[in-house]
């Protein structure tokens, strides 16, 4: 089965209301969707995290290594693509592009063998995953102490047993918000914090020490991603586990994170860190070093289903009677295309999401919907 064509679809959707986090603001959601066509008629879909235009340009740049290649040879193709731009493309957009291509090839492989990706990867180890709600972004108007606390209460009412709170603005205000959210959701619900690398190590440690009595599950991206020393400082100064890695890439990048002991939870994004092939390798490294892994998810249903297929094969470590289970990041912020491009949406039921059971990614893409969101 040969690859015949590779198309990119740059999705762009304006938001009803812009929202922001510690270091940026979104007035639209965008994504580079990758469509790989084969000479058998089987089509695979993938997604690249990050800036859609540059990702699409990189997918185009990889085409000479793709057209005519054996579509099932995912390892060979990954190595060929990585080698093609290795000298200048070890991190960032080139790896996001490889990720989208790799996910599409796994979708093709699953459809070819009439099996879900997680089955071809040796799973599933679980058929559903607990989800945590990601949201609590800031709007241009209103008081976060009101609308974010209300949003948190809404997640609890929906049945979520875990949620993540966006911080990284300033220590005093963030501390007050964390206290109020914890008071609102009660002691049972798991609460994660995400600073989106809005702090330096000094403020991250101040914040962590101010709230560590509030039973925080993890403190995500406390400091900038390049600052592994900062991660290590924060990790050694607080009892709160430290998470990160949504902007780290490949087994080589995560090797350094692991070797330095910088994080308690690794969060590679399947649409960024190198696709399903590479995220499985990162997961195996994390397992060997006794580090937890919780994939980062912030894209459309394609990225969501890729993450679910990966979550289905993450092993228990150790496999005790009540082992720790990986958890799904379930983005609740506005994204008009997230579910609309799929024939059937992926929803949660009381904070749990089923692993897709259909061939490949286990989803059916609504091509007309993709086209309707595509800008070029
Ligand atoms: Ca994050």
Tab-separated table of C-alpha atoms and ligand atoms in Angstrom:
chain	number	residue	atom	x	y	z
A	1	UNK	CA	0.000	0.000	0.000
A	2	UNK	CA	1.718	3.138	-1.245
A	3	UNK	CA	1.176	6.724	-0.166
A	4	UNK	CA	-0.318	8.530	-3.131
A	5	UNK	CA	-1.018	12.016	-1.824
A	6	UNK	CA	-0.663	14.121	1.329
A	7	UNK	CA	-3.027	17.048	1.865
A	8	UNK	CA	-2.972	19.680	4.580
A	9	UNK	CA	-6.085	21.496	5.772
A	10	UNK	CA	-5.478	24.664	7.759
A	11	UNK	CA	-8.429	24.995	10.088
A	12	UNK	CA	-9.299	28.381	11.519
A	13	UNK	CA	-12.331	29.234	13.659
A	14	UNK	CA	-13.060	32.592	15.230
A	15	UNK	CA	-14.199	32.403	18.836
A	16	UNK	CA	-17.373	33.947	20.193
A	17	UNK	CA	-15.283	35.375	23.029
A	18	UNK	CA	-11.473	35.654	23.109
A	19	UNK	CA	-9.807	34.034	26.116
A	20	UNK	CA	-6.343	34.280	27.613
A	21	UNK	CA	-3.909	32.539	29.907
A	22	UNK	CA	-0.697	33.609	31.624
A	23	UNK	CA	1.310	34.323	28.487
A	24	UNK	CA	-1.095	34.643	25.571
A	25	UNK	CA	-4.600	35.128	24.215
A	26	UNK	CA	-6.700	33.266	21.646
A	27	UNK	CA	-9.358	34.952	19.527
A	28	UNK	CA	-9.497	31.934	17.206
A	29	UNK	CA	-8.639	28.242	17.258
A	30	UNK	CA	-6.565	26.773	14.488
A	31	UNK	CA	-4.906	23.539	13.534
A	32	UNK	CA	-3.128	21.844	10.673
A	33	UNK	CA	-5.042	18.695	9.749
A	34	UNK	CA	-3.094	16.140	7.714
A	35	UNK	CA	-4.830	13.822	5.250
A	36	UNK	CA	-2.807	10.961	3.769
A	37	UNK	CA	-4.259	9.108	0.755
A	38	UNK	CA	-3.105	5.673	-0.384
A	39	UNK	CA	-3.358	3.730	-3.631
A	40	UNK	CA	-5.881	1.357	-1.989
A	41	UNK	CA	-8.334	4.161	-1.314
A	42	UNK	CA	-7.683	4.084	2.451
A	43	UNK	CA	-7.361	7.595	3.845
A	44	UNK	CA	-5.722	8.500	7.180
A	45	UNK	CA	-6.140	11.629	9.279
A	46	UNK	CA	-3.682	13.332	11.585
A	47	UNK	CA	-3.252	16.659	13.353
A	48	UNK	CA	-0.327	18.942	14.161
A	49	UNK	CA	-0.301	20.945	17.395
A	50	UNK	CA	1.028	24.494	17.165
A	51	UNK	CA	0.932	27.152	14.451
A	52	UNK	CA	-1.037	25.700	11.547
A	53	UNK	CA	0.580	27.540	8.626
A	54	UNK	CA	4.187	26.662	9.481
A	55	UNK	CA	3.173	23.080	10.296
A	56	UNK	CA	1.478	22.748	6.906
A	57	UNK	CA	4.601	24.126	5.209
A	58	UNK	CA	6.726	21.503	6.978
A	59	UNK	CA	4.325	18.711	6.003
A	60	UNK	CA	4.758	19.912	2.411
A	61	UNK	CA	8.538	19.835	2.879
A	62	UNK	CA	8.387	16.173	3.963
A	63	UNK	CA	6.352	15.113	0.904
A	64	UNK	CA	9.328	13.880	-1.172
A	65	UNK	CA	9.938	11.222	1.500
A	66	UNK	CA	6.247	10.287	1.641
A	67	UNK	CA	4.873	10.024	-1.876
A	68	UNK	CA	5.343	6.446	-3.092
A	69	UNK	CA	6.481	5.172	0.322
A	70	UNK	CA	4.993	2.027	1.908
A	71	UNK	CA	2.215	3.424	4.105
A	72	UNK	CA	2.462	0.698	6.762
A	73	UNK	CA	6.173	1.332	7.382
A	74	UNK	CA	5.596	3.830	10.181
A	75	UNK	CA	8.982	3.327	11.852
A	76	UNK	CA	10.906	3.652	8.602
A	77	UNK	CA	8.957	6.720	7.553
A	78	UNK	CA	9.439	8.356	10.988
A	79	UNK	CA	13.186	7.806	10.798
A	80	UNK	CA	13.335	9.045	7.193
A	81	UNK	CA	11.418	12.230	8.014
A	82	UNK	CA	13.403	12.947	11.170
A	83	UNK	CA	16.688	12.359	9.348
A	84	UNK	CA	15.604	14.626	6.480
A	85	UNK	CA	15.691	17.773	8.638
A	86	UNK	CA	17.525	16.453	11.684
A	87	UNK	CA	20.208	19.127	11.671
A	88	UNK	CA	17.736	22.019	11.875
A	89	UNK	CA	14.547	20.313	12.950
A	90	UNK	CA	15.064	18.458	16.229
A	91	UNK	CA	12.323	20.343	18.074
A	92	UNK	CA	9.302	22.504	17.358
A	93	UNK	CA	7.297	22.789	14.147
A	94	UNK	CA	9.164	20.100	12.136
A	95	UNK	CA	8.325	17.537	14.834
A	96	UNK	CA	4.720	18.781	15.013
A	97	UNK	CA	4.533	18.108	11.254
A	98	UNK	CA	5.973	14.594	11.683
A	99	UNK	CA	3.401	14.054	14.459
A	100	UNK	CA	0.446	14.823	12.185
A	101	UNK	CA	1.848	12.570	9.452
A	102	UNK	CA	2.569	9.721	11.889
A	103	UNK	CA	-0.947	9.835	13.375
A	104	UNK	CA	-2.440	9.715	9.865
A	105	UNK	CA	-0.254	6.693	9.008
A	106	UNK	CA	-1.407	4.893	12.171
A	107	UNK	CA	-5.005	5.683	11.182
A	108	UNK	CA	-4.290	4.073	7.785
A	109	UNK	CA	-2.651	1.061	9.432
A	110	UNK	CA	-5.654	0.497	11.664
A	111	UNK	CA	-8.089	0.801	8.781
A	112	UNK	CA	-5.957	-1.591	6.704
A	113	UNK	CA	-6.027	-4.251	9.436
A	114	UNK	CA	-9.588	-3.379	10.554
A	115	UNK	CA	-8.301	-2.805	14.086
A	116	UNK	CA	-8.071	0.146	16.447
A	117	UNK	CA	-4.594	1.644	16.784
A	118	UNK	CA	-4.411	0.644	20.443
A	119	UNK	CA	-4.939	-2.988	19.475
A	120	UNK	CA	-2.075	-2.840	16.970
A	121	UNK	CA	0.051	-1.323	19.758
A	122	UNK	CA	-0.701	-4.296	21.989
A	123	UNK	CA	-3.659	-2.998	23.979
A	124	UNK	CA	-6.002	-2.079	25.253
A	125	UNK	CA	-4.977	-2.062	28.883
A	126	UNK	CA	-8.153	-0.103	29.638
A	127	UNK	CA	-11.357	0.612	27.719
A	128	UNK	CA	-12.223	3.950	29.300
A	129	UNK	CA	-10.306	6.721	31.032
A	130	UNK	CA	-11.159	9.233	33.686
A	131	UNK	CA	-11.032	12.742	32.279
A	132	UNK	CA	-10.070	16.025	33.868
A	133	UNK	CA	-11.660	19.247	32.736
A	134	UNK	CA	-9.291	21.814	31.227
A	135	UNK	CA	-10.672	25.317	31.100
A	136	UNK	CA	-10.752	28.286	33.496
A	137	UNK	CA	-9.294	30.644	30.922
A	138	UNK	CA	-9.634	34.374	31.482
A	139	UNK	CA	-11.981	36.655	29.572
A	140	UNK	CA	-11.409	40.343	28.862
A	141	UNK	CA	-14.138	41.431	31.233
A	142	UNK	CA	-15.513	40.182	34.523
A	143	UNK	CA	-13.936	39.133	37.804
A	144	UNK	CA	-12.108	35.777	37.711
A	145	UNK	CA	-13.020	35.299	41.361
A	146	UNK	CA	-16.623	35.071	40.154
A	147	UNK	CA	-16.691	33.521	36.683
A	148	UNK	CA	-13.844	31.039	37.165
A	149	UNK	CA	-15.213	29.818	40.473
A	150	UNK	CA	-18.589	29.408	38.761
A	151	UNK	CA	-16.945	27.446	35.922
A	152	UNK	CA	-15.226	25.160	38.440
A	153	UNK	CA	-18.527	24.498	40.186
A	154	UNK	CA	-19.987	23.640	36.771
A	155	UNK	CA	-17.356	20.931	36.176
A	156	UNK	CA	-18.175	19.370	39.504
A	157	UNK	CA	-21.884	19.474	38.675
A	158	UNK	CA	-21.158	17.792	35.302
A	159	UNK	CA	-19.607	14.864	37.141
A	160	UNK	CA	-15.916	15.555	36.610
A	161	UNK	CA	-13.756	14.292	39.475
A	162	UNK	CA	-10.728	16.343	38.423
A	163	UNK	CA	-10.094	19.765	36.913
A	164	UNK	CA	-7.219	22.064	36.061
A	165	UNK	CA	-6.991	25.710	37.031
A	166	UNK	CA	-5.058	28.263	34.996
A	167	UNK	CA	-2.685	30.427	37.022
A	168	UNK	CA	0.663	32.147	36.375
A	169	UNK	CA	-0.568	35.756	36.636
A	170	UNK	CA	0.606	36.906	40.061
A	171	UNK	CA	1.178	34.941	43.225
A	172	UNK	CA	-1.235	36.802	45.528
A	173	UNK	CA	-4.217	36.756	43.152
A	174	UNK	CA	-3.509	33.195	42.034
A	175	UNK	CA	-3.331	32.015	45.639
A	176	UNK	CA	-6.657	33.635	46.476
A	177	UNK	CA	-8.288	32.061	43.407
A	178	UNK	CA	-6.902	28.600	44.181
A	179	UNK	CA	-8.206	28.850	47.759
A	180	UNK	CA	-11.662	29.873	46.563
A	181	UNK	CA	-11.816	27.148	43.890
A	182	UNK	CA	-10.743	24.475	46.384
A	183	UNK	CA	-13.379	25.700	48.830
A	184	UNK	CA	-16.011	25.592	46.054
A	185	UNK	CA	-15.259	22.132	44.633
A	186	UNK	CA	-14.623	20.540	48.025
A	187	UNK	CA	-11.843	18.208	49.174
A	188	UNK	CA	-12.733	15.184	47.040
A	189	UNK	CA	-12.232	16.625	43.548
A	190	UNK	CA	-8.699	16.529	42.187
A	191	UNK	CA	-7.268	19.957	41.422
A	192	UNK	CA	-4.331	20.602	39.094
A	193	UNK	CA	-2.628	23.954	38.517
A	194	UNK	CA	-1.202	25.156	35.186
A	195	UNK	CA	0.943	28.299	35.105
A	196	UNK	CA	1.612	28.026	31.338
A	197	UNK	CA	5.201	28.949	32.229
A	198	UNK	CA	4.107	32.363	33.411
A	199	UNK	CA	6.350	32.348	36.500
A	200	UNK	CA	10.057	32.199	37.129
A	201	UNK	CA	11.310	29.743	39.749
A	202	UNK	CA	11.139	32.314	42.571
A	203	UNK	CA	7.428	32.998	42.105
A	204	UNK	CA	6.622	29.385	41.234
A	205	UNK	CA	8.094	28.263	44.554
A	206	UNK	CA	6.264	31.028	46.470
A	207	UNK	CA	2.978	29.982	44.870
A	208	UNK	CA	3.561	26.266	45.428
A	209	UNK	CA	4.439	26.731	49.089
A	210	UNK	CA	1.399	28.962	49.615
A	211	UNK	CA	-1.069	26.371	48.310
A	212	UNK	CA	0.505	22.970	48.905
A	213	UNK	CA	-1.792	22.363	51.890
A	214	UNK	CA	-4.744	22.426	49.443
A	215	UNK	CA	-4.013	18.948	48.033
A	216	UNK	CA	-2.841	19.924	44.544
A	217	UNK	CA	-2.492	16.957	42.173
A	218	UNK	CA	0.204	18.613	40.055
A	219	UNK	CA	1.761	21.970	39.224
A	220	UNK	CA	2.071	22.187	35.430
A	221	UNK	CA	4.571	24.309	33.497
A	222	UNK	CA	5.645	26.345	36.534
A	223	UNK	CA	8.560	27.896	34.605
A	224	UNK	CA	9.638	28.258	30.937
A	225	UNK	CA	10.231	24.951	29.139
A	226	UNK	CA	13.930	25.587	28.490
A	227	UNK	CA	14.570	26.132	32.204
A	228	UNK	CA	15.058	22.573	33.413
A	229	UNK	CA	17.099	23.893	36.336
A	230	UNK	CA	14.053	25.962	37.303
A	231	UNK	CA	11.865	22.841	37.130
A	232	UNK	CA	14.303	21.035	39.402
A	233	UNK	CA	14.321	23.957	41.877
A	234	UNK	CA	10.516	24.025	42.017
A	235	UNK	CA	10.295	20.241	42.308
A	236	UNK	CA	12.736	20.168	45.224
A	237	UNK	CA	11.053	23.076	47.033
A	238	UNK	CA	7.485	21.759	47.209
A	239	UNK	CA	5.557	18.594	47.961
A	240	UNK	CA	3.330	19.274	44.917
A	241	UNK	CA	4.308	17.019	41.983
A	242	UNK	CA	5.595	18.956	38.977
A	243	UNK	CA	4.259	18.371	35.437
A	244	UNK	CA	5.380	19.572	32.022
A	245	UNK	CA	6.443	18.617	28.533
A	246	UNK	CA	3.710	19.851	26.188
A	247	UNK	CA	6.437	21.812	24.372
A	248	UNK	CA	9.058	19.064	24.526
A	249	UNK	CA	9.818	16.873	21.541
A	250	UNK	CA	10.877	13.307	20.726
A	251	UNK	CA	12.557	10.654	22.853
A	252	UNK	CA	15.717	12.744	22.715
A	253	UNK	CA	14.112	15.800	24.303
A	254	UNK	CA	12.350	13.754	26.976
A	255	UNK	CA	15.578	11.855	27.650
A	256	UNK	CA	17.007	15.070	29.092
A	257	UNK	CA	13.882	15.789	31.142
A	258	UNK	CA	14.019	12.276	32.572
A	259	UNK	CA	17.790	12.177	33.051
A	260	UNK	CA	17.697	15.436	35.014
A	261	UNK	CA	14.730	14.284	37.096
A	262	UNK	CA	12.943	17.525	36.209
A	263	UNK	CA	9.295	16.381	36.217
A	264	UNK	CA	6.991	13.981	38.072
A	265	UNK	CA	4.441	13.885	35.237
A	266	UNK	CA	5.451	13.916	31.551
A	267	UNK	CA	2.923	15.541	29.231
A	268	UNK	CA	3.957	14.936	25.619
A	269	UNK	CA	1.315	15.917	23.069
A	270	UNK	CA	0.748	13.184	20.476
A	271	UNK	CA	0.251	15.961	17.889
A	272	UNK	CA	3.584	17.611	18.757
A	273	UNK	CA	6.130	15.298	20.378
A	274	UNK	CA	6.480	13.026	17.336
A	275	UNK	CA	3.124	11.294	16.923
A	276	UNK	CA	1.927	7.969	18.261
A	277	UNK	CA	5.137	6.143	17.295
A	278	UNK	CA	7.308	8.518	19.303
A	279	UNK	CA	4.912	9.005	22.224
A	280	UNK	CA	4.867	5.233	22.754
A	281	UNK	CA	8.669	5.314	23.000
A	282	UNK	CA	8.504	8.254	25.441
A	283	UNK	CA	5.896	6.329	27.454
A	284	UNK	CA	8.182	3.303	27.641
A	285	UNK	CA	11.078	5.492	28.813
A	286	UNK	CA	8.849	7.094	31.439
A	287	UNK	CA	7.788	3.641	32.579
A	288	UNK	CA	11.386	2.456	32.848
A	289	UNK	CA	12.258	5.483	34.982
A	290	UNK	CA	9.131	5.282	37.138
A	291	UNK	CA	7.710	8.605	35.937
A	292	UNK	CA	4.008	9.158	35.336
A	293	UNK	CA	2.742	10.152	31.915
A	294	UNK	CA	-0.405	12.105	31.097
A	295	UNK	CA	-0.601	13.202	27.440
A	296	UNK	CA	-1.306	16.855	26.718
A	297	UNK	CA	-4.438	17.360	24.573
A	298	UNK	CA	-5.602	20.659	23.086
A	299	UNK	CA	-6.679	20.035	19.510
A	300	UNK	CA	-9.600	18.730	17.516
A	301	UNK	CA	-11.202	15.317	17.831
A	302	UNK	CA	-8.322	13.886	15.785
A	303	UNK	CA	-5.774	14.787	18.462
A	304	UNK	CA	-8.228	13.690	21.148
A	305	UNK	CA	-8.713	10.257	19.619
A	306	UNK	CA	-4.953	9.877	19.089
A	307	UNK	CA	-4.440	10.619	22.804
A	308	UNK	CA	-7.155	8.123	23.749
A	309	UNK	CA	-5.466	5.410	21.691
A	310	UNK	CA	-2.177	6.178	23.452
A	311	UNK	CA	-3.835	6.255	26.881
A	312	UNK	CA	-5.234	2.807	26.119
A	313	UNK	CA	-1.721	1.329	26.001
A	314	UNK	CA	0.022	3.127	28.888
A	315	UNK	CA	1.035	0.383	31.317
A	316	UNK	CA	0.420	0.388	35.040
A	317	UNK	CA	3.609	1.060	36.921
A	318	UNK	CA	3.588	-0.845	39.194
A	319	UNK	CA	0.614	-3.091	38.393
A	320	UNK	CA	-0.725	-3.221	41.944
A	321	UNK	CA	-4.227	-4.034	43.095
A	322	UNK	CA	-5.215	-0.386	42.838
A	323	UNK	CA	-2.680	1.035	40.403
A	324	UNK	CA	-2.434	4.690	39.485
A	325	UNK	CA	-4.323	5.241	36.238
A	326	UNK	CA	-3.403	7.824	33.592
A	327	UNK	CA	-6.010	10.524	33.093
A	328	UNK	CA	-7.298	12.255	29.945
A	329	UNK	CA	-6.975	16.001	29.446
A	330	UNK	CA	-10.468	16.995	28.277
A	331	UNK	CA	-10.414	20.518	26.898
A	332	UNK	CA	-13.649	22.357	27.704
A	333	UNK	CA	-12.675	25.723	26.213
A	334	UNK	CA	-14.364	26.986	23.065
A	335	UNK	CA	-13.249	25.234	19.853
A	336	UNK	CA	-15.917	25.301	17.120
A	337	UNK	CA	-14.181	22.604	15.007
A	338	UNK	CA	-13.187	20.196	17.792
A	339	UNK	CA	-16.227	17.961	17.615
A	340	UNK	CA	-17.792	19.339	14.412
A	341	UNK	CA	-15.251	17.664	12.112
A	342	UNK	CA	-16.229	14.223	13.415
A	343	UNK	CA	-19.334	12.308	12.381
A	344	UNK	CA	-19.869	11.401	16.048
A	345	UNK	CA	-18.491	13.536	18.904
A	346	UNK	CA	-16.318	12.138	21.693
A	347	UNK	CA	-18.103	13.033	24.907
A	348	UNK	CA	-17.619	12.330	28.570
A	349	UNK	CA	-20.123	10.614	30.831
A	350	UNK	CA	-19.759	11.719	34.433
A	351	UNK	CA	-16.116	12.538	33.772
A	352	UNK	CA	-15.249	9.290	31.958
A	353	UNK	CA	-14.460	8.884	28.253
A	354	UNK	CA	-14.513	5.598	26.318
A	355	UNK	CA	-11.520	4.559	24.229
A	356	UNK	CA	-12.642	4.514	20.561
A	357	UNK	CA	-13.119	0.954	19.283
A	358	UNK	CA	-13.357	1.541	15.533
A	359	UNK	CA	-10.511	0.882	13.058
A	360	UNK	CA	-7.555	3.266	13.154
A	361	UNK	CA	-8.235	6.322	15.293
A	362	UNK	CA	-11.782	5.019	15.680
A	363	UNK	CA	-13.432	8.164	14.398
A	364	UNK	CA	-15.069	9.144	11.146
A	365	UNK	CA	-14.065	12.510	9.767
A	366	UNK	CA	-16.748	14.723	8.233
A	367	UNK	CA	-14.825	15.952	5.225
A	368	UNK	CA	-17.364	18.677	4.406
A	369	UNK	CA	-17.000	19.997	7.946
A	370	UNK	CA	-13.206	20.024	7.606
A	371	UNK	CA	-13.578	21.979	4.373
A	372	UNK	CA	-15.988	24.427	5.984
A	373	UNK	CA	-13.370	25.346	8.611
A	374	UNK	CA	-10.455	25.391	6.175
A	375	UNK	CA	-8.914	28.709	5.187
A	376	UNK	CA	-6.391	27.457	2.629
B	1	LIG	CA1	-0.774	23.198	29.822
